[in-house]
């Protein structure tokens, strides 16, 4: 507990600075986008981003180069120091980061905003920003077209507000389901997470802003995130966590990758030669720049030579010390030029030089529309016994709506990804919280009322609300109603992990009591990640709506009453119990006296337990369902699971071997409603590969009218069938027989076949 408090305190200081800073900047910011019209040969659009970057670099002084490699954020905006003697900080838009451009060369400002699930800190400026459903909800759609819409919307809203770079794109895999940031990420499978974020970031960058992927790599828990040393072998990381980044980078051409706080095999991620130089830049072909997570830079030459290109925020390492290291030859001038080149080429590639942001007001209606569609498709119907859903409003006289502030709003995830609630927190926080504490650790509820949305669908029914804090009163209302809909939630936030997978605040007892009182009990979950459900056998239906965003209630009501047929599928496993996890206990930083007095920013010292600790990923590449399959453990709800109001049948599997392997099969909607099923293709590699468990290799979301059949051909990317051979330092396709399984979830694959690859 003490450790958690300390983490929160650290975060509190940090966020206090952010918010104070933002306040100050608001008062001073004036037309920050008016740049001088760029001139120079590099404005020739027929040249490539690389050529254009080099032409600019040829004109730059050493000081100018160094000035692009670090910047302000919180502290710089706070007026505590001005990095590198750059242009006044007052042009900053006041979000997470700001690096002034160089007007004489037309180099644009980098205005960075946290924007994992929507643009953050809008309210400080009185601006509207769309709160999208969480990243894990987006991943539950398994829909690349929707991922593109998600990214395009964030890109557009960033640009409309004058931002030129997004800090989003989180894809750390769910190795630790208690991680407080799972809601930002895209689940446990590297191919699903990589493809979804690749689609999202490509679309975001098409809006003319630089995107990023984070947190590279294996920043899988918040507990001790600055001090945990992840121990993992190369094959395991290349085939799991790093594969997600590899696919994301290749599919999107993303401009930046943020290295994480933790250490990996003894080196900090932001000075880890293998992660940055070898894997990311050489093997994945990443051409953009590596930006440190906030405060994650620990050295000058070591970091620069290992592949870090930008320190954020501050100039402790990549300010004057880097200049000196270049002058002394410790960091070669060629490496300095490479760092600058990577930043400029990313800016050219998205059009920042040619087409700087032109501020205009954000379109909330467009945001509502996308947010609602993602929520509708990302909601997962986990259970639906006896077709209790959808509800038929014409036959219901009364509905009890219980718990989780369902009268006023829907929950969201906290920390740097927190999108401000339009109109303020629907559940006002207790008095005395600092602005920082209101965002980190304190739940924020968006004004999207499930109670109102349900009432609108059932105008002739008596729909009553009980807040759920008094279990007996809730059960009594449930008993007196035809239907009971219980909302349960678990808040999650950057800066702290959830203490356990059990629902907090006596909510398990609440559900049990309601279920005992009413056989038509429907549970709606609003959680960051998986939770345990001791009551699952006693309720009629369970819907996982994650953190469903600004139109969450409307989306949910459409699903409850059947206007939308649910099609979401789990991007991560729900375990039966924490005992089944690779680590039944969350790994904790060893207790100890604070070992260091640190100074985060001048004048703001704080104490921190700086003791490093090892965390061995003994499960290796068996992340998520691979672990449960390999260990013979049955999950509560399997990866890929998700029910529908119709049913589907699979048939006619045909396998195409050879250079371009493919899988063909037929999916039929055997019910009376239109729907969409995500058909999933899994492969188990030949014995010689040494991976006797299946992996997802392809999927296709198929829209089907009642009774309709479609034949699907899914091409199998040989990369996704390969293993990473550590001795050869290369991916290899192992010749032999591949067992192929096809179906509607990782544990429901009616089609089986053998694919020979020579
Ligand atoms: C730290 C978080 O880990 C990162 O995701 C975020 O982008 C930065 N802070 C900036 O707020």
XYZ file of C-alpha atoms and ligand atoms in Angstrom:
769
model
C 0.000 0.000 0.000
C 2.825 2.344 0.943
C 4.395 1.775 -2.430
C 1.185 2.646 -4.167
C 0.824 5.819 -2.196
C 4.334 6.794 -3.117
C 3.663 6.186 -6.781
C 0.551 8.267 -6.598
C 2.425 11.024 -4.792
C 5.038 11.110 -7.512
C 2.382 11.232 -10.118
C 0.550 13.859 -8.146
C 3.520 16.185 -8.231
C 3.898 15.589 -11.924
C 0.303 16.193 -12.830
C 0.080 19.223 -10.561
C 2.822 20.692 -12.668
C 1.015 19.831 -15.853
C -2.172 21.418 -14.747
C -0.608 24.495 -13.246
C 1.398 24.861 -16.358
C -1.588 24.559 -18.564
C -3.339 27.256 -16.597
C -0.445 29.639 -17.018
C -0.063 28.929 -20.663
C -3.728 29.428 -21.351
C -3.475 32.920 -20.121
C -0.542 33.692 -22.342
C -1.054 31.672 -25.533
C -1.862 33.766 -28.570
C -2.057 32.549 -32.167
C 0.676 30.000 -31.639
C 0.471 28.607 -35.155
C 1.547 31.510 -37.221
C 4.848 30.304 -38.548
C 6.936 32.145 -41.071
C 6.188 30.923 -44.558
C 8.903 28.306 -45.053
C 11.355 28.966 -47.851
C 14.204 26.844 -49.125
C 14.822 24.027 -51.492
C 13.381 21.577 -48.973
C 9.948 23.001 -49.691
C 10.039 21.204 -53.034
C 7.343 18.588 -52.551
C 8.692 16.396 -55.309
C 11.620 15.496 -53.069
C 11.303 12.669 -50.561
C 10.962 13.366 -46.816
C 14.516 12.052 -46.395
C 15.949 14.349 -49.047
C 14.066 17.305 -47.656
C 15.259 16.568 -44.117
C 18.880 16.453 -45.263
C 18.560 19.772 -47.069
C 17.350 21.402 -43.854
C 20.063 19.774 -41.761
C 22.743 21.169 -44.065
C 21.625 24.660 -43.000
C 21.465 24.043 -39.263
C 23.893 25.077 -36.543
C 24.876 22.706 -33.761
C 22.717 24.633 -31.292
C 19.734 24.472 -33.584
C 20.133 20.738 -33.991
C 20.360 20.156 -30.256
C 17.328 22.385 -29.685
C 15.118 19.903 -31.544
C 16.163 16.957 -29.389
C 14.541 17.956 -26.130
C 11.710 20.119 -25.069
C 9.407 21.303 -22.457
C 6.249 19.921 -21.177
C 5.203 20.446 -17.737
C 8.195 22.169 -16.231
C 9.229 24.169 -19.231
C 5.737 25.541 -19.565
C 5.739 26.192 -15.873
C 8.472 28.705 -16.491
C 11.070 26.869 -14.449
C 13.565 26.776 -17.248
C 13.771 27.411 -20.953
C 15.416 24.577 -22.811
C 18.314 25.462 -24.996
C 17.490 29.159 -25.092
C 14.781 28.443 -27.621
C 11.883 30.624 -28.628
C 9.685 31.673 -25.735
C 7.664 28.926 -24.197
C 4.497 30.965 -24.492
C 3.721 29.441 -27.877
C 3.071 26.106 -26.254
C -0.487 24.854 -26.350
C -0.059 23.487 -22.880
C -0.426 19.761 -23.129
C 2.208 17.115 -22.428
C 5.043 18.423 -24.567
C 6.312 21.281 -26.651
C 9.421 21.735 -28.759
C 9.713 25.100 -30.450
C 10.426 24.992 -34.152
C 13.006 27.099 -35.947
C 11.205 29.849 -37.834
C 14.193 30.865 -39.999
C 14.132 27.388 -41.534
C 10.379 26.929 -41.419
C 10.705 24.061 -38.945
C 7.307 23.732 -37.248
C 6.675 23.578 -33.521
C 6.056 20.134 -32.112
C 2.928 20.530 -30.019
C 2.313 17.190 -28.351
C -0.919 16.108 -26.721
C -1.715 12.916 -24.913
C -4.434 11.366 -27.025
C -4.739 7.638 -26.412
C -8.551 7.555 -26.327
C -9.205 11.124 -27.398
C -7.474 14.472 -26.987
C -6.787 15.317 -23.349
C -6.975 18.520 -21.284
C -9.503 20.168 -23.549
C -11.435 21.692 -20.682
C -8.496 23.799 -19.596
C -9.065 25.766 -22.774
C -12.823 25.413 -22.714
C -12.594 23.141 -25.744
C -14.605 20.041 -26.545
C -12.710 16.802 -27.226
C -14.417 13.499 -27.977
C -14.039 10.844 -25.300
C -13.814 7.683 -27.365
C -14.359 4.212 -25.929
C -11.152 2.779 -24.490
C -8.440 1.207 -26.625
C -9.415 -2.249 -25.441
C -12.953 -1.539 -26.656
C -11.591 -0.532 -30.043
C -9.608 -3.787 -30.117
C -12.790 -5.715 -29.262
C -14.263 -4.625 -32.594
C -11.527 -6.539 -34.481
C -12.396 -4.094 -37.243
C -9.515 -2.408 -39.043
C -11.828 0.032 -40.809
C -13.155 1.188 -37.457
C -9.615 1.429 -36.074
C -8.882 3.793 -38.963
C -11.902 5.898 -38.051
C -10.752 5.958 -34.425
C -7.311 7.205 -35.480
C -8.648 9.681 -38.027
C -10.956 11.208 -35.444
C -8.166 11.702 -32.910
C -5.901 13.106 -35.632
C -8.570 15.530 -36.787
C -9.344 16.773 -33.289
C -5.640 17.224 -32.552
C -5.155 19.198 -35.705
C -8.267 21.302 -35.196
C -6.754 22.391 -31.898
C -3.344 23.116 -33.379
C -1.492 20.062 -32.089
C 1.112 18.548 -34.363
C 1.864 15.312 -32.551
C -0.110 12.670 -30.719
C 1.049 10.680 -27.735
C -1.178 7.632 -28.030
C -0.952 4.280 -29.712
C -0.402 2.133 -26.608
C 0.098 -1.573 -27.346
C 1.822 -3.160 -24.366
C 0.374 -6.657 -24.279
C -1.787 -7.830 -21.397
C 0.750 -9.893 -19.514
C -0.452 -8.502 -16.216
C -4.243 -8.173 -16.263
C -4.141 -6.001 -13.130
C -2.153 -3.358 -15.008
C -3.853 0.013 -14.533
C -3.369 0.944 -18.191
C -4.944 -2.035 -19.960
C -7.821 0.189 -21.013
C -5.415 2.222 -23.163
C -3.994 -0.830 -24.900
C -5.272 -3.389 -27.378
C -5.249 -6.686 -25.585
C -3.009 -9.708 -25.333
C -2.347 -10.786 -28.907
C 0.549 -9.219 -30.833
C -1.014 -9.570 -34.266
C -4.406 -8.181 -33.280
C -2.828 -5.320 -31.294
C -0.276 -4.570 -34.020
C -2.793 -4.573 -36.877
C -5.297 -2.431 -34.980
C -2.759 0.174 -33.924
C -1.194 0.125 -37.390
C -4.540 0.992 -38.961
C -5.246 3.620 -36.310
C -1.883 5.364 -36.624
C -1.843 5.393 -40.410
C -5.215 7.142 -40.386
C -4.135 9.521 -37.624
C -1.053 10.537 -39.560
C -3.107 11.066 -42.718
C -4.686 13.956 -40.846
C -1.322 15.684 -40.847
C -0.081 15.015 -37.335
C 2.829 12.860 -36.173
C 1.708 9.673 -34.439
C 3.491 7.506 -31.934
C 3.424 3.983 -30.549
C 4.099 3.358 -26.870
C 5.385 2.205 -24.390
C 8.319 0.408 -25.976
C 8.638 -2.093 -24.418
C 7.146 -4.397 -21.849
C 5.818 -1.656 -19.603
C 3.148 -4.080 -18.477
C 2.397 -2.891 -14.967
C 2.376 0.428 -13.200
C 3.718 -0.899 -9.932
C 7.407 0.010 -9.822
C 7.321 0.976 -13.479
C 10.456 3.104 -13.193
C 12.448 0.390 -11.460
C 11.291 -2.955 -12.737
C 13.840 -4.885 -14.792
C 12.011 -7.246 -17.130
C 13.940 -10.414 -17.800
C 12.894 -12.139 -20.964
C 14.636 -14.046 -23.737
C 14.813 -12.635 -27.230
C 12.668 -15.184 -28.945
C 9.884 -14.635 -26.442
C 9.933 -10.861 -26.806
C 10.269 -10.890 -30.581
C 7.302 -13.241 -30.983
C 5.073 -11.436 -28.510
C 5.482 -7.891 -27.169
C 7.886 -6.661 -29.853
C 5.924 -8.270 -32.657
C 3.006 -5.964 -31.835
C 5.313 -2.970 -32.316
C 6.875 -4.446 -35.433
C 3.493 -4.826 -37.103
C 2.340 -1.418 -35.861
C 5.443 0.291 -37.227
C 5.344 -1.472 -40.581
C 1.611 -1.029 -41.131
C 1.510 2.651 -40.221
C 4.879 4.231 -41.017
C 4.439 5.930 -37.656
C 6.664 8.947 -37.004
C 7.599 8.243 -33.380
C 7.938 5.448 -30.860
C 7.996 6.218 -27.143
C 10.429 4.151 -25.099
C 9.184 3.130 -21.682
C 10.178 3.697 -18.051
C 11.236 0.156 -17.173
C 14.436 -1.743 -17.777
C 14.681 -4.737 -20.074
C 17.398 -7.306 -19.447
C 19.434 -4.871 -17.394
C 19.215 -1.698 -19.488
C 16.606 1.028 -19.333
C 14.309 0.779 -22.328
C 15.392 4.294 -23.386
C 19.049 3.274 -23.530
C 18.623 -0.281 -24.665
C 20.690 -0.942 -27.750
C 18.914 -4.175 -28.592
C 15.415 -2.717 -28.317
C 16.123 0.556 -30.102
C 18.962 0.091 -32.572
C 18.697 -3.592 -33.360
C 15.047 -4.503 -33.166
C 13.208 -1.234 -33.828
C 15.462 0.630 -36.226
C 17.357 -2.116 -38.012
C 14.952 -5.054 -38.024
C 11.578 -3.288 -38.146
C 12.939 -0.606 -40.481
C 11.549 2.192 -38.285
C 12.504 5.512 -39.853
C 10.984 7.852 -37.306
C 12.349 9.047 -33.971
C 12.439 7.487 -30.524
C 11.025 9.809 -27.865
C 11.528 9.044 -24.201
C 8.567 8.611 -21.911
C 8.352 11.578 -19.581
C 11.441 11.453 -17.392
C 12.642 8.101 -18.774
C 16.004 9.352 -20.091
C 18.891 8.293 -17.861
C 22.079 9.074 -19.755
C 23.593 11.131 -22.546
C 26.020 9.164 -24.721
C 24.703 5.747 -23.745
C 21.139 6.706 -24.630
C 22.082 8.555 -27.818
C 24.246 5.689 -29.029
C 21.620 3.110 -28.120
C 19.083 4.850 -30.336
C 17.164 7.408 -28.258
C 16.516 10.500 -30.391
C 14.575 12.844 -28.131
C 14.460 13.455 -24.381
C 11.136 14.582 -22.949
C 10.580 16.704 -21.062
C 13.590 18.715 -19.959
C 17.156 19.113 -21.100
C 19.160 17.298 -18.429
C 20.668 14.912 -20.964
C 19.860 15.967 -24.501
C 20.445 19.706 -23.904
C 23.856 21.110 -23.099
C 25.312 17.694 -22.060
C 24.541 16.245 -25.495
C 26.088 19.258 -27.200
C 29.257 18.701 -25.185
C 29.252 14.995 -26.007
C 29.070 15.834 -29.695
C 31.820 18.421 -29.407
C 34.072 15.929 -27.619
C 33.316 13.240 -30.184
C 31.747 10.931 -27.610
C 28.597 11.086 -29.713
C 29.562 11.309 -33.394
C 28.201 14.224 -35.419
C 26.738 11.668 -37.800
C 24.589 10.275 -34.984
C 23.450 13.779 -34.051
C 22.438 14.357 -37.661
C 20.608 11.039 -37.677
C 18.603 12.099 -34.617
C 17.610 15.378 -36.251
C 16.979 13.682 -39.580
C 14.518 11.252 -38.009
C 12.504 14.064 -36.458
C 12.431 16.220 -39.569
C 11.615 13.342 -41.919
C 8.654 12.412 -39.720
C 7.435 16.003 -39.895
C 7.862 16.155 -43.673
C 6.191 12.757 -44.084
C 2.911 13.864 -42.471
C 2.978 17.263 -44.172
C 3.723 19.527 -41.214
C 5.981 21.775 -43.285
C 3.593 22.011 -46.199
C 0.300 22.070 -44.424
C 0.530 23.261 -40.815
C -2.584 22.935 -38.637
C -5.285 25.445 -39.253
C -7.260 25.845 -36.068
C -10.982 25.416 -36.122
C -13.625 24.217 -33.732
C -13.911 20.483 -33.209
C -17.016 18.833 -34.662
C -18.683 17.126 -31.697
C -21.337 15.437 -33.832
C -18.725 13.631 -35.905
C -17.089 12.581 -32.661
C -20.379 11.287 -31.209
C -20.990 9.241 -34.307
C -17.634 7.472 -34.294
C -17.632 7.046 -30.508
C -21.048 5.406 -30.604
C -20.169 3.020 -33.400
C -16.981 1.921 -31.666
C -18.901 1.392 -28.416
C -21.607 -0.593 -30.203
C -19.107 -2.825 -31.928
C -16.661 -3.001 -29.051
C -19.175 -4.122 -26.424
C -18.861 -7.846 -25.807
C -21.847 -10.006 -24.944
C -20.140 -12.485 -22.651
C -23.173 -14.509 -21.651
C -26.788 -14.657 -22.778
C -28.558 -17.582 -21.134
C -31.939 -18.477 -22.624
C -31.727 -15.492 -24.987
C -32.577 -13.084 -22.157
C -31.285 -10.341 -24.377
C -32.344 -8.453 -26.364
C -35.129 -6.963 -24.283
C -38.561 -6.529 -25.834
C -39.784 -3.155 -24.599
C -43.395 -3.932 -25.528
C -43.483 -6.807 -23.028
C -41.680 -5.233 -20.089
C -43.579 -3.371 -17.408
C -40.733 -2.502 -15.117
C -36.954 -2.346 -15.099
C -34.620 -1.873 -12.139
C -31.409 -0.062 -13.088
C -28.870 -0.530 -10.323
C -25.386 0.668 -9.444
C -22.311 2.437 -10.844
C -23.877 5.879 -11.183
C -25.866 4.577 -14.144
C -28.305 7.411 -13.506
C -25.776 9.998 -14.660
C -22.889 8.605 -16.640
C -20.340 6.091 -17.791
C -16.880 5.505 -16.350
C -13.563 6.344 -18.029
C -9.904 5.482 -17.470
C -7.529 7.820 -15.641
C -4.013 9.188 -15.927
C -2.411 10.839 -18.914
C -5.035 9.260 -21.186
C -7.919 10.843 -19.272
C -10.154 12.779 -21.627
C -11.934 15.566 -19.793
C -15.624 15.020 -19.246
C -17.571 17.504 -21.365
C -19.560 19.515 -18.840
C -17.398 18.296 -15.951
C -17.286 15.011 -14.065
C -20.813 13.587 -13.955
C -20.029 12.349 -10.428
C -18.411 15.316 -8.735
C -15.259 14.209 -6.885
C -15.040 14.471 -3.122
C -13.868 17.832 -1.884
C -10.226 18.633 -1.428
C -8.741 16.754 -4.362
C -6.097 18.637 -6.300
C -6.729 18.999 -10.024
C -4.066 16.335 -10.480
C -5.738 13.875 -8.111
C -9.009 14.432 -9.939
C -7.476 12.853 -13.019
C -4.992 10.325 -11.628
C -6.764 7.788 -9.458
C -10.130 9.529 -9.133
C -12.843 8.166 -11.418
C -14.201 10.497 -14.084
C -17.696 9.785 -15.386
C -18.833 11.060 -18.765
C -22.328 12.522 -19.099
C -23.946 9.648 -20.931
C -26.725 8.327 -18.714
C -27.657 4.649 -19.120
C -30.809 5.262 -17.076
C -32.035 7.922 -19.506
C -31.066 5.855 -22.531
C -32.955 2.830 -21.155
C -35.995 4.955 -20.339
C -35.989 6.261 -23.895
C -36.108 2.698 -25.229
C -38.889 1.563 -22.900
C -41.208 4.569 -22.618
C -44.109 2.526 -21.294
C -42.161 0.712 -18.585
C -41.480 1.924 -15.071
C -37.696 2.318 -15.022
C -36.328 2.993 -11.554
C -32.807 3.549 -10.311
C -31.097 2.310 -7.181
C -27.540 3.375 -6.559
C -26.526 -0.064 -5.319
C -24.767 0.946 -2.147
C -27.463 -0.684 -0.013
C -27.560 -4.284 -1.232
C -30.878 -5.104 0.430
C -32.586 -2.064 -1.070
C -31.201 -2.888 -4.515
C -32.394 -6.493 -4.212
C -35.818 -5.342 -3.145
C -36.177 -3.079 -6.203
C -34.922 -5.949 -8.394
C -37.486 -8.271 -6.848
C -40.290 -5.843 -7.633
C -39.204 -5.417 -11.281
C -39.566 -7.555 -14.404
C -35.906 -7.059 -15.322
C -32.868 -6.026 -13.267
C -29.901 -4.415 -14.993
C -26.937 -4.152 -12.616
C -24.046 -1.912 -13.569
C -20.716 -2.820 -11.988
C -17.427 -1.071 -12.528
C -13.759 -1.047 -11.753
C -11.820 2.146 -12.201
C -8.282 1.913 -13.572
C -5.668 4.585 -14.054
C -2.099 5.200 -15.010
C 0.055 5.345 -11.901
C -1.465 2.411 -10.076
C -2.566 -1.116 -10.805
C -5.882 -2.499 -9.680
C -5.383 -4.337 -6.394
C -7.064 -7.480 -7.685
C -9.323 -8.757 -10.435
C -12.276 -8.815 -8.029
C -14.783 -6.027 -8.443
C -14.257 -3.462 -5.693
C -16.746 -1.964 -3.244
C -18.812 -5.015 -2.484
C -20.152 -5.185 -6.017
C -19.896 -8.991 -6.197
C -22.272 -9.196 -3.244
C -24.536 -6.659 -4.925
C -24.802 -8.743 -8.102
C -25.403 -11.932 -6.124
C -28.168 -10.309 -4.105
C -29.864 -8.870 -7.185
C -29.563 -12.166 -9.055
C -31.115 -13.996 -6.106
C -34.002 -11.549 -6.176
C -34.664 -11.570 -9.915
C -34.077 -14.406 -12.424
C -33.850 -11.849 -15.248
C -30.674 -10.170 -14.081
C -28.400 -8.583 -16.645
C -24.936 -7.427 -15.627
C -23.210 -4.572 -17.433
C -19.490 -4.249 -16.743
C -17.562 -1.015 -17.062
C -13.973 -2.088 -16.477
C -10.516 -1.385 -17.808
C -9.704 -5.059 -18.251
C -10.829 -8.473 -17.080
C -12.506 -9.108 -13.737
C -13.551 -12.258 -11.928
C -17.252 -13.116 -11.658
C -18.146 -15.394 -8.766
C -21.822 -14.833 -9.598
C -21.651 -15.653 -13.296
C -23.726 -18.844 -13.118
C -26.568 -17.041 -11.393
C -27.200 -14.189 -13.815
C -28.961 -14.216 -17.146
C -26.663 -12.098 -19.271
C -23.342 -10.283 -19.006
C -22.209 -7.412 -21.224
C -18.666 -6.019 -21.090
C -18.872 -2.403 -22.221
C -15.340 -1.441 -21.045
C -15.096 2.350 -20.700
C -17.559 3.112 -23.466
C -16.977 6.831 -24.047
C -19.219 9.840 -24.563
C -21.993 7.870 -26.311
C -21.636 4.779 -24.143
C -25.175 4.817 -22.779
C -26.798 5.154 -26.187
C -24.672 2.332 -27.579
C -25.526 0.133 -24.644
C -29.255 0.805 -24.881
C -29.160 -0.050 -28.586
C -27.598 -3.399 -27.701
C -29.867 -4.123 -24.733
C -32.976 -3.553 -26.842
C -31.685 -5.256 -29.982
C -31.300 -2.321 -32.343
C -27.674 -3.323 -32.553
C -26.697 -6.974 -32.624
C -23.523 -7.323 -30.520
C -20.429 -8.425 -32.413
C -17.540 -7.555 -30.072
C -15.001 -10.289 -29.302
C -12.589 -10.346 -26.394
C -9.042 -9.194 -27.218
C -7.907 -10.672 -23.896
C -8.710 -13.618 -21.669
C -10.922 -13.371 -18.598
C -9.391 -15.817 -16.105
C -11.485 -17.768 -13.655
C -9.226 -16.744 -10.841
C -5.966 -14.931 -10.214
C -4.492 -18.288 -9.212
C -4.532 -19.193 -12.909
C -2.336 -16.267 -13.972
C 1.361 -16.747 -14.774
C 1.905 -14.595 -11.665
C -0.913 -15.085 -9.181
C 0.481 -12.137 -7.207
C 1.198 -8.776 -8.759
C 4.978 -8.221 -8.730
C 5.836 -5.513 -6.205
C 8.816 -3.289 -5.832
C 10.679 -4.525 -2.745
C 9.794 -2.414 0.230
C 12.519 -0.182 1.536
C 13.394 3.181 2.855
C 13.273 5.761 0.073
C 16.777 5.524 -1.233
C 17.043 8.751 -3.117
C 15.955 12.312 -2.879
C 15.176 13.196 -6.464
C 14.519 16.533 -8.002
C 11.995 16.178 -10.703
C 11.984 19.884 -11.447
C 13.920 22.671 -9.764
C 12.390 23.388 -6.415
C 10.241 20.251 -6.408
C 12.138 17.516 -4.587
C 10.418 14.270 -3.759
C 11.343 10.983 -2.200
C 11.124 7.813 -4.136
C 11.954 4.197 -3.540
C 14.523 3.793 -6.272
C 15.344 0.193 -5.610
C 15.341 -1.776 -8.824
C 13.889 -5.247 -8.944
C 13.839 -8.094 -11.422
C 10.681 -9.485 -12.893
C 11.276 -12.664 -14.874
C 8.753 -13.328 -17.605
C 9.010 -17.090 -17.175
C 5.883 -17.567 -19.250
C 7.953 -16.294 -22.187
C 5.890 -15.903 -25.311
C 2.892 -17.632 -23.771
C 0.957 -14.430 -23.297
C -2.784 -14.583 -22.621
C -4.633 -17.440 -24.300
C -1.347 -19.129 -25.211
C -0.671 -19.519 -21.496
C -4.101 -20.965 -20.722
C -3.976 -23.302 -23.723
C -0.445 -24.504 -22.975
C -1.125 -24.957 -19.267
C -4.466 -26.685 -19.804
C -6.335 -24.061 -17.760
C -9.910 -23.216 -18.635
C -10.642 -19.475 -18.754
C -13.822 -17.822 -17.566
C -14.193 -16.253 -21.015
C -11.697 -17.093 -23.721
C -9.767 -14.806 -26.025
C -11.902 -14.167 -29.101
C -15.157 -14.991 -27.300
C -18.255 -12.877 -27.798
C -21.897 -13.807 -28.330
C -24.470 -12.507 -30.743
C -28.264 -12.410 -30.952
C -27.963 -14.738 -33.899
C -25.937 -17.914 -34.440
C -23.268 -18.822 -36.969
C -22.127 -22.084 -38.507
C -18.746 -22.808 -40.068
C -18.117 -25.263 -42.908
C -16.082 -26.165 -46.004
C -12.541 -25.577 -44.856
C -10.016 -25.526 -47.690
C -6.336 -24.930 -47.176
C -4.024 -23.562 -49.835
C -0.400 -24.497 -49.207
C 2.610 -22.994 -50.974
C 4.277 -19.590 -51.090
C 1.025 -17.725 -50.435
C -0.803 -19.913 -47.941
C -4.494 -19.237 -47.494
C -7.504 -20.569 -45.652
C -10.957 -20.668 -47.240
C -14.169 -21.471 -45.379
C -17.851 -20.629 -45.254
C -19.665 -18.821 -42.470
C -23.447 -18.975 -42.331
C -25.816 -16.905 -40.238
C -28.178 -19.620 -39.025
C -30.486 -17.309 -37.107
C -33.181 -14.781 -37.896
C -31.242 -11.543 -37.327
C -28.534 -9.814 -39.305
C -25.185 -9.813 -37.573
C -21.423 -9.808 -37.887
C -19.108 -12.574 -36.769
C -15.371 -12.291 -36.460
C -14.109 -15.536 -37.920
C -10.740 -16.345 -36.391
C -7.967 -18.457 -37.870
C -5.479 -20.071 -35.492
C -2.426 -22.146 -36.343
C -0.370 -24.573 -34.303
C 3.147 -24.794 -35.691
C 5.009 -28.022 -36.585
C 6.507 -29.843 -33.612
C 10.008 -28.709 -34.562
C 8.987 -25.105 -33.809
C 8.711 -25.952 -30.117
C 5.417 -24.090 -29.642
C 2.744 -26.667 -28.978
C -0.083 -24.140 -28.667
C -2.117 -22.177 -31.164
C -1.637 -18.589 -32.226
C -4.012 -16.238 -33.995
C -2.839 -15.789 -37.587
C -5.774 -14.138 -39.377
C -9.355 -13.026 -38.940
C -12.183 -11.645 -40.983
C -15.245 -9.806 -39.735
C -18.149 -11.081 -41.804
C -21.481 -9.230 -42.104
C -24.350 -11.642 -42.693
C -28.086 -11.208 -43.177
C -30.463 -13.823 -41.730
C -29.736 -17.179 -43.369
C -26.938 -15.718 -45.467
C -23.635 -17.531 -46.128
C -20.335 -16.115 -47.226
C -17.175 -17.824 -48.335
C -14.128 -16.194 -46.851
C -10.550 -16.519 -47.996
C -8.000 -15.369 -45.454
C -4.426 -15.047 -46.663
C -1.861 -16.160 -44.117
C 1.127 -13.871 -43.803
C 4.185 -16.184 -43.579
C 5.651 -13.808 -40.999
C 2.774 -14.567 -38.652
C 3.414 -18.293 -39.063
C 7.135 -17.951 -38.348
C 9.292 -18.247 -35.266
C 12.145 -15.986 -34.252
C 15.302 -18.047 -34.263
C 17.566 -16.554 -31.645
C 20.788 -18.241 -32.804
C 20.240 -17.082 -36.370
C 18.838 -13.732 -35.198
C 16.116 -14.056 -37.824
C 12.526 -15.073 -38.448
C 12.134 -18.546 -39.904
C 9.211 -20.416 -41.367
C 9.580 -23.937 -40.012
C 8.819 -26.503 -42.717
C 6.225 -29.103 -41.794
C 2.567 -29.560 -40.949
C 0.623 -26.599 -39.559
C -2.595 -27.449 -37.762
C -5.201 -24.854 -38.668
C -8.269 -24.146 -36.555
C -11.099 -21.832 -37.601
C -14.083 -20.591 -35.642
C -15.750 -17.887 -33.618
C -13.335 -17.865 -30.650
C -10.013 -19.348 -29.566
C -11.961 -22.042 -27.705
C -14.621 -22.617 -30.329
C -12.994 -23.715 -33.578
C -15.208 -26.220 -35.366
C -13.019 -26.375 -38.488
C -9.679 -28.175 -38.420
C -7.172 -28.969 -41.134
C -3.507 -29.492 -41.853
C -1.485 -27.135 -43.988
C 1.852 -28.387 -45.262
C 4.565 -25.844 -45.744
C 7.820 -26.973 -47.325
C 3.793 9.399 -18.978
C 2.974 8.347 -19.676
O 3.517 7.082 -19.397
C 2.919 8.563 -21.178
O 2.028 7.625 -21.722
C 2.490 9.964 -21.495
O 2.411 10.146 -22.894
C 3.480 10.942 -20.874
N 3.505 10.739 -19.425
C 3.133 12.381 -21.169
O 2.003 12.745 -20.456
